[in-house]
Coordinates of C-alpha atoms in Angstrom, one line a residue:
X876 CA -3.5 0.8 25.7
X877 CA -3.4 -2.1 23.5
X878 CA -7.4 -3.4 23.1
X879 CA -9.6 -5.5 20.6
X880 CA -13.4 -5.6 19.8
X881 CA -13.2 -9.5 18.1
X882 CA -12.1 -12.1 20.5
X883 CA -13.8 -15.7 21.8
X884 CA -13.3 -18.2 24.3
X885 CA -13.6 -21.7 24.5
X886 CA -16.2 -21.5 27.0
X887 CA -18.7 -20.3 24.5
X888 CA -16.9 -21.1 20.9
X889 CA -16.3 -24.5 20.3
X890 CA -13.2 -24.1 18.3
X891 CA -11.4 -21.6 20.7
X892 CA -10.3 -22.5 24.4
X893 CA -10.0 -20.7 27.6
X894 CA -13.0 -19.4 29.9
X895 CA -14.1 -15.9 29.3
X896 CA -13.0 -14.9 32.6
X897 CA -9.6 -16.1 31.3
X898 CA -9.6 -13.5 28.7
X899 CA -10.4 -10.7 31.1
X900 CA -7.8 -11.0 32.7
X901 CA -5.0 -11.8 30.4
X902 CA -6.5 -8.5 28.8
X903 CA -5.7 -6.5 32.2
X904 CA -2.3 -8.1 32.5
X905 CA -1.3 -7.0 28.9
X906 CA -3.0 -3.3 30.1
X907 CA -6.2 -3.5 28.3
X908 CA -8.0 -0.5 29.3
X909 CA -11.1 -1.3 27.1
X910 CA -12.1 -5.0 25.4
X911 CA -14.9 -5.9 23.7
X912 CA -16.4 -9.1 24.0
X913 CA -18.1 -10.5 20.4
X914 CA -19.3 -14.8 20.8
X915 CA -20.5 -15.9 17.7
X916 CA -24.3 -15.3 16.9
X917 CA -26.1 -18.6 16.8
X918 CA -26.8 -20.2 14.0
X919 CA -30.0 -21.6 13.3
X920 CA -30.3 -24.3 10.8
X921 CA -28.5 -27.9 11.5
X922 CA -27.3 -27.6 7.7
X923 CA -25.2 -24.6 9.1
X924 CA -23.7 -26.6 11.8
X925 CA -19.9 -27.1 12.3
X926 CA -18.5 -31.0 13.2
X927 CA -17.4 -30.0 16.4
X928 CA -21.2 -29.1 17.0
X929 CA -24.0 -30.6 18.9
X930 CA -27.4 -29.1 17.2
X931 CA -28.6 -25.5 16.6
X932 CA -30.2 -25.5 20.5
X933 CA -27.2 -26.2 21.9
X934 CA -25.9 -22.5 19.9
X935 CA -29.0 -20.7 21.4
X936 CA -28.4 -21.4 25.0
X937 CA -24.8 -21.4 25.1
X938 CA -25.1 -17.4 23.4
X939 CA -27.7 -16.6 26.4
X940 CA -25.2 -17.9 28.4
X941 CA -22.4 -15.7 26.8
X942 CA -24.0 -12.7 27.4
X943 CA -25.2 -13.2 31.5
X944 CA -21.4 -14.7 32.0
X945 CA -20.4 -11.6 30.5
X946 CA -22.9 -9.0 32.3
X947 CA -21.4 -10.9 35.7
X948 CA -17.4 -9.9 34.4
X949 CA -18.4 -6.6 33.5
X950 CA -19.2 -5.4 36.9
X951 CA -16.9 -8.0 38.7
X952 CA -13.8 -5.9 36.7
X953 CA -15.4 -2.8 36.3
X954 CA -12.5 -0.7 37.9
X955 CA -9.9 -2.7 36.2
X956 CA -11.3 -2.7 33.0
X957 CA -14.2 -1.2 30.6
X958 CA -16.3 -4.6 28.7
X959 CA -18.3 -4.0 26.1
X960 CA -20.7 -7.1 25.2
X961 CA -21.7 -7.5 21.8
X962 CA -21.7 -10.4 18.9
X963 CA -19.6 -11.5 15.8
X964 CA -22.0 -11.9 12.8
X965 CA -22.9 -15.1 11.0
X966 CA -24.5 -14.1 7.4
X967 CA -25.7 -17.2 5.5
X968 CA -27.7 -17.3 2.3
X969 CA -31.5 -18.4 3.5
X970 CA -30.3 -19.2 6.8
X971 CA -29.1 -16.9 9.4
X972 CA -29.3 -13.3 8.5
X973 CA -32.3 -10.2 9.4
X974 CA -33.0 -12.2 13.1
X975 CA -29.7 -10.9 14.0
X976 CA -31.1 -7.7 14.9
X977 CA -33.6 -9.5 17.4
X978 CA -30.3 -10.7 18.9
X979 CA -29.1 -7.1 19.5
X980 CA -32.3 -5.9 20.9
X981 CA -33.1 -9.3 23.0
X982 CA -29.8 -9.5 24.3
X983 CA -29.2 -5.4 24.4
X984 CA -25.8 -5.8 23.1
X985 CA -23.5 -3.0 22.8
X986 CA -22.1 -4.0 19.5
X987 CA -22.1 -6.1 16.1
X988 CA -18.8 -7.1 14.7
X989 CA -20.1 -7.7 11.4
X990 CA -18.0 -10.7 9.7
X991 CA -19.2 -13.0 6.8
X992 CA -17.9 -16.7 7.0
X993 CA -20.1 -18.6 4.6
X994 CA -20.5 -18.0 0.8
X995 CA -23.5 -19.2 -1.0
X996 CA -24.0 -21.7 2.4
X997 CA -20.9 -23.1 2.8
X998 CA -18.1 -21.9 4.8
X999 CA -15.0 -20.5 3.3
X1000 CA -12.6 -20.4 6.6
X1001 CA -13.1 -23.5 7.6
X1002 CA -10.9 -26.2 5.7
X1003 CA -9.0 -25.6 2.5
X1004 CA -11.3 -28.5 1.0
X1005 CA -14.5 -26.7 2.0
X1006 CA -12.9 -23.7 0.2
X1007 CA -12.2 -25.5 -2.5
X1008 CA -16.4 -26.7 -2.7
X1009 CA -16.9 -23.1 -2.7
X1010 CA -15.2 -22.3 -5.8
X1011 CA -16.8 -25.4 -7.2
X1012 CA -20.1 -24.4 -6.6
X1013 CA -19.7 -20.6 -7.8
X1014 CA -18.0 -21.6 -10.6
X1015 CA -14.4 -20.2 -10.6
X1016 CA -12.4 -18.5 -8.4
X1017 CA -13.4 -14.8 -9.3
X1018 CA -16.5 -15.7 -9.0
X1019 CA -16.3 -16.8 -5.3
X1020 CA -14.7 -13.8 -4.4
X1021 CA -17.0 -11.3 -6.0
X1022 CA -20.1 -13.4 -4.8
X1023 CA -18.2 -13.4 -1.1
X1024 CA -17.9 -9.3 -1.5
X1025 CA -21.5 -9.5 -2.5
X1026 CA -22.9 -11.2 0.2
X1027 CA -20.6 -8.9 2.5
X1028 CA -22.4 -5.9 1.2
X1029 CA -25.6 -7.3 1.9
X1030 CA -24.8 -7.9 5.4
X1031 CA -23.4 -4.4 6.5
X1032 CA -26.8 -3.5 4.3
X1033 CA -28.9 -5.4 6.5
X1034 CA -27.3 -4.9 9.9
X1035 CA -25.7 -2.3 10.0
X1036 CA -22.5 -3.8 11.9
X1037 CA -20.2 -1.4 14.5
X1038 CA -17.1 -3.2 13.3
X1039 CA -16.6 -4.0 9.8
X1040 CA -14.6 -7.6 10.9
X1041 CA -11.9 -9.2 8.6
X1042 CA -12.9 -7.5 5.4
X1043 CA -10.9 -9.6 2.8
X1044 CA -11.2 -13.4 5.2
X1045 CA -11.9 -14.9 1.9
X1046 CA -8.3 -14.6 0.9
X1047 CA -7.0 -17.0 3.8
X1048 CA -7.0 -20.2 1.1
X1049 CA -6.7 -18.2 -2.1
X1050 CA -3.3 -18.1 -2.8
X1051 CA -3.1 -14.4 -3.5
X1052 CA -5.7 -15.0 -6.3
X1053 CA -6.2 -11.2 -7.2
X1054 CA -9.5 -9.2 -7.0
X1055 CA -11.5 -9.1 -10.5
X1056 CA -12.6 -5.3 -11.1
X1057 CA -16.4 -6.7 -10.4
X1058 CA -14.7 -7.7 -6.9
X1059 CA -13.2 -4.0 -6.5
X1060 CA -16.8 -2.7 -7.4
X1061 CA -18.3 -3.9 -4.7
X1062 CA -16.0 -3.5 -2.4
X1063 CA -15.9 0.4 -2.8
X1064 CA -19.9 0.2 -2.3
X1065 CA -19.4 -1.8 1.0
X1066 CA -16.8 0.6 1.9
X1067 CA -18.8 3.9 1.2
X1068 CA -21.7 2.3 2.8
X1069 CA -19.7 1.2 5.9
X1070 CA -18.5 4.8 5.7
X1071 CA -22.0 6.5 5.5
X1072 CA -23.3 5.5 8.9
X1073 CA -19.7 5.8 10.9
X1074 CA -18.9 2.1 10.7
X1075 CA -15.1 0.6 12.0
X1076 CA -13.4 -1.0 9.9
X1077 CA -11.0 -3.7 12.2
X1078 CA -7.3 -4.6 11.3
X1079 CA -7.3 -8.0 12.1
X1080 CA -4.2 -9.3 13.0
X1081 CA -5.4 -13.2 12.7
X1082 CA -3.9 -13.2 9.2
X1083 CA -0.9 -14.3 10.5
X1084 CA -1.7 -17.2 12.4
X1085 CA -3.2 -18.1 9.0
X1086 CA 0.4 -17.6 7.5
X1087 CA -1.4 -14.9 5.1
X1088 CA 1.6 -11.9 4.7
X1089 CA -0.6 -9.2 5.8
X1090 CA -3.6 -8.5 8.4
X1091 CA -7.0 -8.7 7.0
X1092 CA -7.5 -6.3 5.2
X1093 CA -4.4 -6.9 2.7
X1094 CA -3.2 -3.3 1.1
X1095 CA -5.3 -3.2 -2.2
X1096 CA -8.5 -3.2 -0.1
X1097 CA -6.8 -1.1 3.2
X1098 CA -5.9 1.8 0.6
X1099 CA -9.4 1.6 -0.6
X1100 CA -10.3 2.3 2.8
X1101 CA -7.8 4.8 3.4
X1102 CA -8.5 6.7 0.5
X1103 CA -11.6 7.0 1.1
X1104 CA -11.7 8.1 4.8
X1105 CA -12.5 4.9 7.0
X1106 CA -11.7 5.3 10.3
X1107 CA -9.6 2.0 11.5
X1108 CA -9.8 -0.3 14.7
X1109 CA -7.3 -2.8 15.6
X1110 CA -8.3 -7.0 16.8
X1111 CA -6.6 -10.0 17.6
X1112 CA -9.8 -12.1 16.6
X1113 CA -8.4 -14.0 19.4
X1114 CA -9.5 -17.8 20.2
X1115 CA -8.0 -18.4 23.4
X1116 CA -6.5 -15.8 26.4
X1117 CA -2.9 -16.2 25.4
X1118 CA -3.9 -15.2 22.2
X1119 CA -4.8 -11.9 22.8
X1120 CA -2.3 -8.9 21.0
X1121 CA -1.0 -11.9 19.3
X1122 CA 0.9 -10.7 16.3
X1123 CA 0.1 -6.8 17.3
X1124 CA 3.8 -5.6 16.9
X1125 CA 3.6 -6.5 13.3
X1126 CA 0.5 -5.5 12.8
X1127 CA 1.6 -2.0 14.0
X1128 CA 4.7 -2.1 11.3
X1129 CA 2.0 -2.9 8.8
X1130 CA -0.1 0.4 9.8
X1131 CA 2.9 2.3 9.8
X1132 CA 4.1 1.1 6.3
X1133 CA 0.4 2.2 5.2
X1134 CA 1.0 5.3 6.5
X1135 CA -1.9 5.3 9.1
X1136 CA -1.7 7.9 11.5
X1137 CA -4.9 7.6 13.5
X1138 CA -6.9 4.1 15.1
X1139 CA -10.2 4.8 16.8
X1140 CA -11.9 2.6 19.7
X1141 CA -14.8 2.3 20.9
X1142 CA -16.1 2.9 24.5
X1143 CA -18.9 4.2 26.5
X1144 CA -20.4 7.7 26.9
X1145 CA -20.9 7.6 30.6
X1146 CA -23.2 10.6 30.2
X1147 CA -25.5 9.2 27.7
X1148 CA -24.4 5.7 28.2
X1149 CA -24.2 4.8 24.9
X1150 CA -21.4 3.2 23.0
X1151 CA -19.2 6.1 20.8
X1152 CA -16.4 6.2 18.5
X1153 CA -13.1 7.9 20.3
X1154 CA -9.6 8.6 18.4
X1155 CA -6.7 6.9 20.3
X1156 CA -4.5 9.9 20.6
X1157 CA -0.7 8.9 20.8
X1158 CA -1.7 5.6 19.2
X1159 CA 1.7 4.8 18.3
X1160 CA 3.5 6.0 21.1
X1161 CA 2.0 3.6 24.0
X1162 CA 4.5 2.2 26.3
X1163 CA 3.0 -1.4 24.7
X1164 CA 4.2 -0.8 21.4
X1165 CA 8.2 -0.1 22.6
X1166 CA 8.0 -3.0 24.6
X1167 CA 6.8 -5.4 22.2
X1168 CA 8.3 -4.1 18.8
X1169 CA 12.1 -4.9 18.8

């Protein structure tokens, strides 16, 4: 029972492809038994825009959108497939940021993948020469990252996120620049905050589309975790249906090199009908695994 909580579609992401419905059912093919749907939160200023994008209405309607496309696949598959709806994050300095929890209650969404794209404004995932403005603008390297982990904090802080997405993204251009001891710092805050109120933390497989040599989060920052007692997710972070499980058999030979014995998921209570944290037993053992992992 492969499964991810962070995937998009083109039909509602801009820079992915595919229809949502597309996803579903790649997911059920593959043997999903559980996916969780997370679009993008909109953004709200036209200084936050990406090129691809029209205007900050455009965002709005297409999320409101999202969400009844999804409500109308979660009971079209329902006894093929359990879909959660929820949202992936957006967290920018005096933009985007509280109204995000209006999002969760206008929308009711099951979920918050919390992720953090953007440091001090300007995205850091986006190009390597928008990267490299970032460093400019914070004034060194280590100083990017630590203001990155910063912000991070802020936003699991602030809302409180399900999913704790792509912890370390702000390594994808850095060339394995190394974490200062400031950066370290606040990562064990975020992580014992994270911790406090049950939060996921995702192994995001993405990495290696990115050509990084390790899934988000790379070791130093996953043994943090680990040491501490995070419980661990899996996710694809997929952009497109064919792109679901994408690199999961190595991502599973990372796990096992960590020495991770135990991924968690979530799913619905049917009692209380609320979303819950469950252990995967038998993780490693799913029929998936020995027939994707040569």
């Amino acid at each position: 029972m492969p499964f991810t909580y962070h995937c998009h579609s083109g039909e509602f992401c801009l820079h992915a492809s595919g229809k949502l419905e597309e996803v579903i059912m790649q997911a059920i093919s593959l043997g999903f038994k559980v996916i969780g749907l997370s679009e993008h939160a909109p953004r709200n200023r036209t200084e936050d825009l990406y090129p691809e994008e029209v205007n900050v209405e455009y965002l709005a309607e297409s999320f409101s959108n999202y969400v009844l496309e999804a409500r109308k696949l979660k009971t079209k598959y329902k006894d093929q497939i359990e879909i959660l709806i929820g949202m992936e994050t957006e967290w920018i300095l005096g933009g985007i940021s509280d109204n995000q929890i209006g999002f969760l209650k206008e929308f009711d969404l099951e979920f918050i993948v919390g992720s953090l794209h953007h440091v001090k404004g300007i995205p850091i995932d986006f190009s390597k020469e928008l990267y490299t403005k970032a460093i400019e603008v914070c004034g060194g390297i280590n100083l990017l990252y630590e203001n990155y982990f910063q912000e991070q904090f802020d936003m699991v802080d602030k809302l409180r996120p399900d999913i704790i997405g792509h912890f370390d993204l702000i390594r994808m251009f850095g060339d394995g620049h190394p974490l200062s001891s400031k950066a370290y710092e606040i990562v064990n805050r975020t992580v014992d905050l994270a911790i406090s109120y049950g939060a996921l933390f995702e192994i995001n497989s993405r990495a290696y589309k990115k050509s990084l040599p390790y899934p988000y989060p790379h070791p130093d920052v996953l043994k943090i975790i680990i040491d501490k007692g995070g419980k661990l997710t899996v996710s694809d972070d997929s952009h497109s249906p064919d792109q679901l499980a994408l690199f999961y058999p190595l991502m599973v030979e990372y796990l096992l090199e960590m020495n991770i014995q135990t991924i968690y998921y979530l799913t619905k209570d049917q009692s209380t009908n609320k979303v819950i944290v469950k252990e995967y037993e038998n993780f490693f053992d799913d029929r998936f695994w020995a027939s994707n992992i040569s």
